[in-house]
Short mmCIF file of C-alpha atoms in Angstrom, two decimals:
data_model
loop_
_atom_site.label_atom_id
_atom_site.label_comp_id
_atom_site.label_asym_id
_atom_site.label_seq_id
_atom_site.Cartn_x
_atom_site.Cartn_y
_atom_site.Cartn_z
CA MET A 22 -87.26 -30.41 95.28
CA GLY A 23 -86.41 -26.74 95.01
CA PHE A 24 -83.79 -24.91 96.99
CA GLU A 25 -84.49 -24.53 100.71
CA PRO A 26 -82.35 -21.93 102.46
CA ARG A 27 -80.48 -22.73 105.65
CA ILE A 28 -80.53 -19.74 107.94
CA VAL A 29 -78.68 -19.43 111.22
CA GLY A 30 -80.41 -17.25 113.79
CA PHE A 31 -78.59 -15.79 116.77
CA LEU A 32 -81.25 -14.77 119.28
CA CYS A 33 -80.75 -12.91 122.52
CA ASN A 34 -81.96 -14.79 125.56
CA TRP A 35 -84.10 -12.04 127.07
CA CYS A 36 -86.17 -10.64 124.21
CA SER A 37 -85.83 -12.40 120.88
CA TYR A 38 -85.51 -16.00 122.05
CA THR A 39 -88.54 -15.46 124.26
CA GLY A 40 -90.25 -13.84 121.26
CA ALA A 41 -89.52 -16.92 119.17
CA ASP A 42 -90.81 -19.04 122.02
CA LEU A 43 -93.99 -16.99 122.04
CA ALA A 44 -94.40 -17.62 118.32
CA GLY A 45 -94.27 -21.33 119.15
CA THR A 46 -96.63 -21.31 122.13
CA SER A 47 -99.04 -19.09 120.17
CA ARG A 48 -99.02 -21.70 117.37
CA ILE A 49 -97.90 -19.12 114.83
CA LYS A 50 -96.71 -20.89 111.71
CA TYR A 51 -93.49 -19.80 110.09
CA GLN A 52 -91.07 -21.41 107.67
CA PRO A 53 -88.80 -23.99 109.26
CA ASN A 54 -85.59 -22.76 107.63
CA VAL A 55 -84.00 -21.08 110.61
CA SER A 56 -81.70 -22.89 113.05
CA ILE A 57 -81.77 -20.91 116.25
CA ILE A 58 -78.77 -20.44 118.51
CA ARG A 59 -79.53 -18.78 121.81
CA VAL A 60 -77.00 -16.27 123.11
CA MET A 61 -77.21 -14.15 126.24
CA CYS A 62 -77.20 -10.84 124.40
CA SER A 63 -76.97 -9.54 120.85
CA ALA A 64 -73.68 -7.95 121.94
CA ARG A 65 -72.34 -11.49 122.30
CA ILE A 66 -72.42 -11.89 118.52
CA ASP A 67 -68.85 -11.57 117.47
CA PRO A 68 -68.59 -10.87 113.70
CA THR A 69 -66.59 -14.13 113.67
CA PHE A 70 -69.84 -16.07 114.30
CA VAL A 71 -71.48 -14.60 111.24
CA LEU A 72 -68.45 -15.20 109.02
CA LYS A 73 -68.07 -18.72 110.38
CA ALA A 74 -71.71 -19.56 109.69
CA LEU A 75 -71.39 -18.25 106.14
CA SER A 76 -68.12 -20.08 105.53
CA MET A 77 -69.71 -23.33 106.74
CA GLY A 78 -72.51 -23.06 104.25
CA ALA A 79 -75.29 -21.02 105.81
CA ASP A 80 -77.36 -19.24 103.17
CA GLY A 81 -78.27 -16.49 105.60
CA VAL A 82 -77.63 -15.24 109.12
CA VAL A 83 -80.10 -13.30 111.25
CA ILE A 84 -79.18 -11.61 114.51
CA CYS A 85 -82.09 -10.69 116.77
CA GLY A 86 -81.87 -8.60 119.90
CA CYS A 87 -83.93 -6.41 122.21
CA HIS A 88 -85.19 -3.13 120.81
CA PRO A 89 -82.97 -0.12 121.57
CA VAL A 90 -83.56 1.05 125.17
CA ASP A 91 -84.88 -2.41 126.15
CA CYS A 92 -81.59 -4.29 126.61
CA HIS A 93 -81.48 -6.49 129.69
CA TYR A 94 -77.86 -5.41 130.14
CA ILE A 95 -78.71 -1.74 129.44
CA SER A 96 -76.40 -1.20 126.45
CA GLY A 97 -75.65 -4.59 124.83
CA ASN A 98 -77.91 -4.06 121.82
CA TYR A 99 -76.21 -0.72 121.13
CA LYS A 100 -72.94 -2.60 120.83
CA ALA A 101 -74.55 -4.90 118.27
CA MET A 102 -76.01 -1.84 116.55
CA ARG A 103 -72.52 -0.32 116.11
CA ARG A 104 -70.81 -3.50 115.07
CA PHE A 105 -73.36 -4.55 112.49
CA PRO A 106 -73.03 -1.75 109.88
CA LEU A 107 -69.25 -2.21 109.74
CA LEU A 108 -69.70 -5.95 109.29
CA LYS A 109 -72.24 -5.31 106.53
CA LYS A 110 -69.81 -2.94 104.84
CA LEU A 111 -67.18 -5.69 104.87
CA LEU A 112 -69.60 -8.33 103.58
CA LYS A 113 -70.61 -6.02 100.75
CA GLU A 114 -66.99 -5.66 99.70
CA PHE A 115 -66.71 -9.46 99.80
CA GLY A 116 -69.67 -9.70 97.43
CA VAL A 117 -72.11 -11.19 99.96
CA GLU A 118 -75.64 -10.12 99.01
CA ASP A 119 -77.40 -7.67 101.31
CA GLU A 120 -80.37 -9.99 102.00
CA ARG A 121 -78.20 -12.73 103.48
CA VAL A 122 -77.27 -11.05 106.75
CA ARG A 123 -79.70 -9.11 108.90
CA LEU A 124 -80.03 -7.46 112.29
CA GLU A 125 -83.57 -7.30 113.64
CA TRP A 126 -85.04 -6.14 116.93
CA VAL A 127 -87.62 -8.56 118.31
CA SER A 128 -89.09 -8.15 121.78
CA ALA A 129 -90.43 -10.91 124.02
CA SER A 130 -93.98 -9.99 123.08
CA GLU A 131 -93.37 -9.97 119.33
CA GLY A 132 -93.93 -13.60 118.37
CA GLN A 133 -95.84 -12.39 115.36
CA ARG A 134 -93.02 -10.09 114.29
CA PHE A 135 -90.47 -12.89 114.71
CA SER A 136 -92.45 -15.13 112.37
CA GLU A 137 -92.73 -12.30 109.85
CA VAL A 138 -88.99 -11.63 109.95
CA ILE A 139 -88.18 -15.29 109.37
CA ASN A 140 -90.77 -15.70 106.61
CA ASP A 141 -89.61 -12.57 104.83
CA MET A 142 -85.96 -13.52 105.07
CA THR A 143 -86.56 -17.09 103.95
CA ASP A 144 -88.57 -15.91 100.93
CA LYS A 145 -85.92 -13.41 99.91
CA ILE A 146 -83.06 -15.88 100.23
CA ARG A 147 -85.02 -18.57 98.44
CA ALA A 148 -85.44 -16.14 95.55
CA LEU A 149 -81.75 -15.25 95.72
CA GLY A 150 -80.58 -18.86 95.57
CA PRO A 151 -77.95 -20.75 97.56
CA SER A 152 -74.86 -19.02 98.95
CA LYS A 153 -71.73 -19.71 96.91
CA ILE A 154 -69.28 -19.16 99.75
CA ARG A 155 -68.91 -22.75 100.97
CA VAL A 156 -69.02 -24.19 97.45
CA GLN A 157 -66.27 -21.82 96.38
CA LEU A 158 -64.07 -22.57 99.41
CA ASP A 159 -64.39 -26.31 98.77
CA ALA A 160 -63.63 -25.87 95.07
CA ASP A 161 -60.51 -23.81 95.87
CA LYS A 162 -59.03 -26.79 97.67
CA VAL A 163 -59.32 -28.98 94.62
CA GLU A 164 -58.77 -26.65 91.70
CA ARG A 165 -56.22 -23.86 91.97
CA MET B 21 -20.07 -29.65 103.32
CA ASP B 22 -19.88 -30.05 107.07
CA LYS B 23 -22.72 -32.33 108.19
CA LYS B 24 -22.46 -31.11 111.77
CA LYS B 25 -23.60 -27.71 110.59
CA LEU B 26 -27.29 -26.96 110.35
CA GLN B 27 -28.49 -27.39 106.77
CA ILE B 28 -30.94 -24.65 105.86
CA ALA B 29 -32.74 -23.16 102.87
CA LEU B 30 -34.73 -19.96 102.50
CA TYR B 31 -37.14 -19.32 99.69
CA TRP B 32 -39.49 -16.58 98.54
CA GLY B 33 -42.84 -17.36 96.96
CA ALA B 34 -45.20 -14.50 96.14
CA ALA B 35 -43.24 -12.04 98.25
CA CYS B 36 -41.72 -8.58 98.02
CA GLY B 37 -38.30 -9.71 99.20
CA GLY B 38 -38.60 -7.94 102.56
CA CYS B 39 -38.57 -11.21 104.48
CA ASP B 40 -35.31 -12.28 102.85
CA VAL B 41 -33.90 -8.87 103.73
CA SER B 42 -35.13 -9.17 107.32
CA VAL B 43 -32.73 -12.10 107.79
CA LEU B 44 -29.91 -9.83 106.58
CA ASP B 45 -31.21 -7.18 108.99
CA THR B 46 -29.88 -9.23 111.88
CA ASN B 47 -26.62 -7.37 111.05
CA GLU B 48 -23.45 -9.06 112.36
CA PHE B 49 -25.50 -12.02 113.64
CA ILE B 50 -25.59 -13.08 110.01
CA LEU B 51 -21.95 -14.13 110.47
CA ASP B 52 -23.01 -16.46 113.28
CA ILE B 53 -25.69 -17.91 111.02
CA ALA B 54 -23.11 -18.47 108.31
CA ALA B 55 -20.78 -20.10 110.82
CA ALA B 56 -23.46 -22.41 112.21
CA CYS B 57 -25.36 -23.21 109.02
CA ASP B 58 -24.85 -24.36 105.47
CA ILE B 59 -27.22 -22.27 103.38
CA HIS B 60 -28.49 -24.15 100.33
CA MET B 61 -30.83 -21.56 98.97
CA TRP B 62 -31.56 -17.93 99.79
CA PRO B 63 -32.70 -16.03 96.70
CA ILE B 64 -31.61 -12.58 97.86
CA ALA B 65 -28.13 -13.51 99.02
CA HIS B 66 -27.08 -16.98 97.88
CA ASP B 67 -27.00 -18.56 94.47
CA GLY B 68 -28.80 -21.85 95.15
CA LYS B 69 -30.60 -23.39 92.19
CA TYR B 70 -33.73 -25.56 92.15
CA LYS B 71 -31.70 -28.47 90.77
CA ASP B 72 -29.32 -28.27 93.77
CA ILE B 73 -32.28 -28.71 96.11
CA GLU B 74 -33.73 -31.48 93.93
CA ALA B 75 -30.40 -33.32 94.16
CA LEU B 76 -30.53 -33.48 97.98
CA GLU B 77 -31.80 -36.55 99.82
CA ASP B 78 -35.32 -36.31 101.23
CA GLY B 79 -35.26 -34.80 104.71
CA PHE B 80 -31.68 -33.63 104.28
CA LEU B 81 -32.34 -30.03 105.22
CA ASP B 82 -32.78 -29.33 108.91
CA LEU B 83 -34.79 -26.21 108.28
CA ALA B 84 -36.61 -24.57 105.38
CA MET B 85 -37.94 -21.05 105.83
CA TYR B 86 -40.53 -20.21 103.20
CA ASN B 87 -41.64 -16.62 102.89
CA GLY B 88 -44.29 -15.31 100.53
CA ALA B 89 -47.74 -16.53 99.64
CA VAL B 90 -48.65 -19.13 97.04
CA ARG B 91 -49.78 -17.29 93.94
CA ASN B 92 -48.70 -19.56 91.11
CA SER B 93 -47.71 -23.13 90.35
CA GLU B 94 -44.00 -22.40 90.76
CA ASN B 95 -44.57 -21.18 94.34
CA GLU B 96 -46.46 -24.37 95.11
CA HIS B 97 -43.93 -26.61 93.37
CA ILE B 98 -41.04 -25.23 95.44
CA ALA B 99 -43.12 -25.39 98.63
CA HIS B 100 -43.65 -29.13 98.00
CA LEU B 101 -39.99 -29.61 97.09
CA LEU B 102 -38.71 -27.89 100.25
CA ARG B 103 -41.22 -29.76 102.39
CA LYS B 104 -39.92 -33.06 101.02
CA LYS B 105 -36.29 -32.12 101.53
CA SER B 106 -36.53 -30.66 105.03
CA LYS B 107 -37.22 -31.84 108.54
CA VAL B 108 -38.73 -28.56 109.73
CA MET B 109 -40.76 -26.26 107.52
CA VAL B 110 -41.32 -22.71 108.71
CA ALA B 111 -43.82 -20.24 107.26
CA TYR B 112 -41.79 -17.06 107.55
CA GLY B 113 -43.54 -13.71 107.48
CA SER B 114 -47.16 -12.61 107.05
CA CYS B 115 -47.58 -13.84 103.48
CA ALA B 116 -46.67 -17.44 104.24
CA HIS B 117 -48.47 -17.25 107.60
CA ILE B 118 -51.85 -15.71 106.63
CA GLY B 119 -51.58 -14.59 103.01
CA GLY B 120 -50.09 -11.13 103.53
CA ILE B 121 -50.43 -8.23 101.13
CA PRO B 122 -50.64 -10.53 98.06
CA GLY B 123 -53.72 -12.05 99.71
CA LEU B 124 -55.62 -8.80 99.13
CA ALA B 125 -55.75 -9.84 95.48
CA ASN B 126 -58.40 -12.33 96.61
CA THR B 127 -60.93 -9.50 96.36
CA PHE B 128 -60.52 -9.81 92.58
CA THR B 129 -60.73 -12.70 90.16
CA ARG B 130 -57.82 -13.83 88.00
CA GLU B 131 -59.58 -12.41 84.95
CA GLU B 132 -59.97 -8.99 86.59
CA ILE B 133 -56.32 -8.95 87.61
CA PHE B 134 -55.19 -9.86 84.08
CA GLU B 135 -57.48 -7.26 82.63
CA SER B 136 -56.12 -4.40 84.70
CA ALA B 137 -52.51 -5.58 84.46
CA TYR B 138 -52.32 -6.52 80.77
CA LEU B 139 -55.32 -5.17 78.89
CA LYS B 140 -56.82 -1.99 80.33
CA ASN B 141 -53.78 -0.46 81.99
CA PRO B 142 -52.98 3.13 80.88
CA SER B 143 -49.34 2.15 80.31
CA ILE B 144 -50.34 -0.69 77.95
CA GLN B 145 -50.60 -0.04 74.24
CA GLU B 146 -54.24 0.15 73.23
CA GLY B 147 -55.61 -2.98 71.63
CA ASN B 148 -53.13 -5.25 73.37
CA LYS B 149 -54.50 -8.76 73.76
CA THR B 150 -51.46 -10.50 75.23
CA VAL B 151 -52.12 -12.19 78.55
CA PRO B 152 -49.68 -14.69 80.10
CA GLN B 153 -50.52 -18.27 79.15
CA PRO B 154 -49.04 -21.30 80.92
CA GLN B 155 -48.19 -22.81 77.52
CA THR B 156 -47.31 -21.02 74.29
CA GLU B 157 -46.55 -22.64 70.95
CA VAL B 158 -43.59 -21.08 69.17
CA ASP B 159 -41.32 -22.14 66.31
CA GLY B 160 -39.24 -24.94 67.66
CA GLY B 161 -41.50 -26.09 70.45
CA GLU B 162 -43.63 -25.17 73.40
CA LEU B 163 -42.76 -22.52 75.99
CA THR B 164 -44.13 -22.83 79.50
CA ILE B 165 -44.36 -20.46 82.43
CA PRO B 166 -45.87 -21.10 85.88
CA ALA B 167 -49.66 -21.04 85.93
CA PHE B 168 -51.24 -18.06 87.71
CA TYR B 169 -53.71 -19.42 90.27
CA LYS B 170 -57.24 -18.12 90.54
CA ARG B 171 -56.55 -16.90 94.09
CA VAL B 172 -53.79 -16.52 96.65
CA TYR B 173 -53.15 -19.28 99.18
CA LYS B 174 -51.22 -19.21 102.41
CA LEU B 175 -48.41 -21.73 102.75
CA ASP B 176 -50.24 -24.25 104.93
CA ASP B 177 -53.04 -24.50 102.36
CA VAL B 178 -50.62 -26.37 100.11
CA VAL B 179 -48.06 -28.06 102.40
CA ASP B 180 -47.73 -29.21 105.98
CA VAL B 181 -46.14 -26.42 108.04
CA ASP B 182 -44.34 -26.94 111.38
CA TYR B 183 -43.96 -23.37 112.66
CA TYR B 184 -45.08 -19.88 111.84
CA ILE B 185 -43.00 -16.74 112.27
CA PRO B 186 -45.36 -13.81 111.74
CA GLY B 187 -44.58 -10.26 110.70
CA CYS B 188 -44.24 -8.07 107.66
CA PRO B 189 -41.35 -8.56 107.86
CA PRO B 190 -40.59 -10.45 111.08
CA ALA B 191 -38.61 -8.25 113.48
CA PRO B 192 -34.88 -9.02 113.11
CA GLU B 193 -34.58 -9.65 116.88
CA GLN B 194 -37.32 -12.30 116.63
CA CYS B 195 -35.66 -13.90 113.62
CA LYS B 196 -32.41 -13.95 115.57
CA ALA B 197 -34.07 -15.48 118.64
CA VAL B 198 -35.69 -18.27 116.62
CA LEU B 199 -32.53 -19.10 114.66
CA SER B 200 -30.49 -19.09 117.89
CA LEU B 201 -32.94 -21.53 119.46
CA ILE B 202 -32.69 -23.91 116.52
CA VAL B 203 -28.89 -23.67 116.36
CA SER B 204 -28.63 -24.29 120.13
CA GLY B 205 -30.33 -27.66 119.68
CA GLN B 206 -32.78 -27.06 122.53
CA PRO B 207 -36.16 -28.77 122.33
CA LEU B 208 -38.48 -27.06 119.86
CA PRO B 209 -42.01 -25.89 120.73
CA PRO B 210 -45.00 -28.06 119.76
CA LYS B 211 -45.76 -28.34 116.06
CA GLY B 212 -48.05 -25.66 114.71
CA SER B 213 -46.81 -23.00 117.16
CA VAL B 214 -46.45 -19.39 116.23
CA VAL B 215 -42.87 -18.62 117.24
CA GLY B 216 -40.93 -15.39 117.42
CA ALA B 217 -43.97 -13.53 118.72
CA SER B 218 -45.77 -12.78 121.94
CA GLU B 219 -48.99 -14.27 123.31
CA ARG B 220 -50.38 -10.83 124.10
CA ALA B 221 -52.13 -8.14 122.10
CA LEU B 222 -50.08 -5.26 120.76
CA CYS B 223 -51.97 -2.81 123.00
CA GLU B 224 -50.42 -4.43 126.05
CA ASP B 225 -46.94 -3.55 124.84
CA CYS B 226 -47.85 -0.16 123.41
CA GLN B 227 -46.65 2.70 125.62
CA ARG B 228 -49.29 5.21 124.55
CA LYS B 229 -51.68 6.40 127.28
CA LYS B 230 -54.98 4.56 127.18
CA ASP B 231 -58.19 5.96 128.57
CA GLU B 232 -61.88 5.76 127.70
CA LYS B 233 -62.26 4.98 123.99
CA MET B 234 -65.21 6.92 122.61
CA ILE B 235 -64.97 8.74 119.32
CA LYS B 236 -67.26 10.79 117.08
CA GLN B 237 -65.18 10.72 113.92
CA PHE B 238 -62.59 8.52 112.23
CA PHE B 239 -59.49 10.02 110.66
CA ARG B 240 -56.80 8.82 108.34
CA PRO B 241 -53.34 9.43 109.83
CA TRP B 242 -52.67 12.43 107.56
CA GLN B 243 -55.96 14.13 108.38
CA ILE B 244 -55.12 15.15 111.93
CA ILE B 245 -52.16 16.29 113.94
CA GLN B 246 -51.97 13.51 116.44
CA ASP B 247 -51.01 13.51 120.08
CA PRO B 248 -47.91 11.27 120.21
CA GLU B 249 -48.66 10.20 123.81
CA LYS B 250 -52.29 9.17 123.39
CA CYS B 251 -53.79 5.91 122.12
CA LEU B 252 -54.39 6.17 118.36
CA LEU B 253 -57.85 4.62 118.54
CA GLU B 254 -58.88 7.27 121.04
CA GLN B 255 -57.88 9.86 118.47
CA GLY B 256 -60.07 8.24 115.83
CA ILE B 257 -57.26 6.61 113.86
CA VAL B 258 -58.07 3.00 112.96
CA CYS B 259 -55.41 0.91 114.68
CA ALA B 260 -55.39 -2.88 114.56
CA GLY B 261 -53.34 -3.20 117.75
CA SER B 262 -56.17 -4.48 119.93
CA ALA B 263 -56.72 -7.47 117.64
CA THR B 264 -53.12 -8.17 116.68
CA ARG B 265 -50.46 -10.35 118.22
CA SER B 266 -47.56 -8.48 119.72
CA GLY B 267 -43.88 -9.29 119.30
CA CYS B 268 -42.90 -6.76 116.67
CA GLY B 269 -41.59 -4.29 119.23
CA VAL B 270 -44.52 -1.88 118.67
CA ARG B 271 -42.66 -0.42 115.69
CA CYS B 272 -45.62 1.28 114.00
CA PRO B 273 -47.38 3.02 116.92
CA ASP B 274 -43.95 4.14 118.18
CA SER B 275 -43.43 5.78 114.78
CA ASN B 276 -46.84 7.50 115.01
CA MET B 277 -48.45 5.10 112.55
CA PRO B 278 -51.36 2.84 113.48
CA CYS B 279 -50.81 -0.91 113.72
CA ARG B 280 -51.76 -2.61 110.47
CA GLY B 281 -52.01 -6.08 111.95
CA CYS B 282 -49.06 -7.84 110.29
CA TYR B 283 -48.37 -10.13 113.25
CA GLY B 284 -51.70 -11.79 112.63
CA PRO B 285 -54.49 -12.92 114.94
CA MET B 286 -54.10 -13.40 118.67
CA PRO B 287 -53.75 -16.96 119.99
CA ASN B 288 -57.08 -18.85 119.65
CA VAL B 289 -58.60 -16.18 117.42
CA VAL B 290 -60.09 -17.62 114.26
CA ASP B 291 -60.47 -14.48 112.20
CA GLN B 292 -58.40 -11.36 112.80
CA GLY B 293 -60.53 -9.12 110.58
CA ALA B 294 -63.69 -9.94 112.54
CA LYS B 295 -61.93 -8.93 115.74
CA ILE B 296 -60.70 -5.70 114.16
CA ILE B 297 -64.27 -4.87 113.10
CA SER B 298 -65.48 -5.69 116.57
CA SER B 299 -62.95 -3.54 118.38
CA VAL B 300 -63.07 -0.60 115.98
CA SER B 301 -66.86 -0.36 115.93
CA SER B 302 -67.13 -0.65 119.70
CA ILE B 303 -65.43 2.73 120.20
CA ILE B 304 -68.10 4.67 118.32
CA ASP B 305 -69.76 7.13 120.68
CA SER B 306 -73.35 7.03 119.46
CA GLN B 307 -76.62 5.19 119.96
CA ASP B 308 -78.30 6.55 116.87
CA PRO B 309 -78.16 4.37 113.71
CA GLU B 310 -77.92 7.37 111.38
CA GLU B 311 -75.11 8.96 113.33
CA ILE B 312 -73.32 5.59 113.52
CA ASP B 313 -73.50 5.34 109.72
CA LYS B 314 -72.14 8.86 109.40
CA ILE B 315 -69.23 8.11 111.72
CA LEU B 316 -68.52 4.85 109.88
CA SER B 317 -68.41 6.67 106.56
CA GLY B 318 -65.01 7.90 107.77
CA ILE B 319 -63.67 4.38 107.35
CA HIS B 320 -62.69 3.84 103.75
CA ASP B 321 -61.89 0.31 102.60
CA ILE B 322 -62.80 -1.75 105.65
CA THR B 323 -61.54 -4.89 103.88
CA GLY B 324 -58.12 -3.28 103.67
CA TYR B 325 -58.15 -2.45 107.37
CA ALA B 326 -59.54 -5.77 108.54
CA TYR B 327 -57.58 -8.05 106.22
CA ARG B 328 -54.55 -6.05 105.17
CA PHE B 329 -52.46 -9.14 105.88
CA GLY B 330 -54.96 -11.86 106.72
CA MET B 331 -57.27 -12.21 103.72
CA ALA B 332 -56.09 -15.65 102.57
CA GLY B 333 -56.11 -16.90 106.16
CA SER B 334 -59.55 -15.52 107.03
CA LEU B 335 -62.85 -17.36 107.23
CA LEU B 336 -64.19 -16.17 103.89
CA GLN B 337 -60.71 -16.21 102.27
CA ARG B 338 -61.81 -14.39 99.15
CA SER B 339 -64.67 -12.45 97.66
CA VAL B 340 -67.71 -14.31 96.41
CA ARG B 341 -68.01 -14.60 92.64
#
């Protein structure tokens, strides 16, 4: 069997998780490679979560939140919007490929969009191949 | 040798020597240390040899303070030796604690480091092909030097560590306090504790005035004339104080320099760099992605800011190759 990516998805409770739910209730098919973790707001995503997921072997991480202006807590998604580019800058310097970590806005009515985001990301990471981070960390323990 | 005295050893691994000096920086207290302890090894001040340590019984030393990261096989060998010979092993200083400045080398591979140090360096004669090898055959036998590891490790990656004293270098007062505690014979804190430091963030001890943090531009310290009373982050200077453990005495912000984060992560924080990213990006005063990118372009070398001292102790530990 070929390589199947493992993607961790952090979805905000109010828009994106409901959007993913809509994809389900609407019977929209999308690739089963994403493991969803529901958080209250995209601002809850500490960069630690992303790094932790990657260090534990995730091939990709997607953060989904409400579109700008739509945040249930008024400004939470703007906090995610500011944090994300700096995190991406760091990941780039660490040699983590651009496709592996994403921030996407998905509203509660965008079940279709959610499925497209996941399909697109899964395809791109499948083409990219498995993440080397976990493999490398494990190897470092054995061979200096 | 007076067995009633505390038997101690200090050692430097991949270190600059500053940690060894920081023990000397306790000034006249050093005389009290000398009176209360037999020092078996202390590279900067005492002529202890590896064979003297090897000759000791296992567990003979009451305390070993290891500073420096683990960069090569010699560093690791001595770490194992001191662990075997001592009852309490302390990771002293940022390098032993979380990798320190040597840990930044984890953004490069061993081959890249060798290339820039021995092959492509402007001060190296052109065409040079000599790179250090662990073993070299010469007339009359084989020469060996310690093997250069492919990355930098913090001390507890290679041996069991009892306590951590953070800092680059640890503040002399903190060093004094910890040594006094051990000499006094009082009960020690639980294993794995970070000692000689506070449980708070640096910001809580910093005397600068703190107000609303919202900035439109980042500056390097030399790019602006700063207000010595005002929080450095509020002036757009990247300061790691909000994500760094206090205990140093706020030496850097008091000298008009931003905190670099040498005291390591706060208690219960997994990754200091992630917290630095989080706090620094949250002060950007913009809701427009393009403007945010423009403001962030003022931050050069985010890896250096986030993991100046904590690379080897971070979640990713090194760059992906």
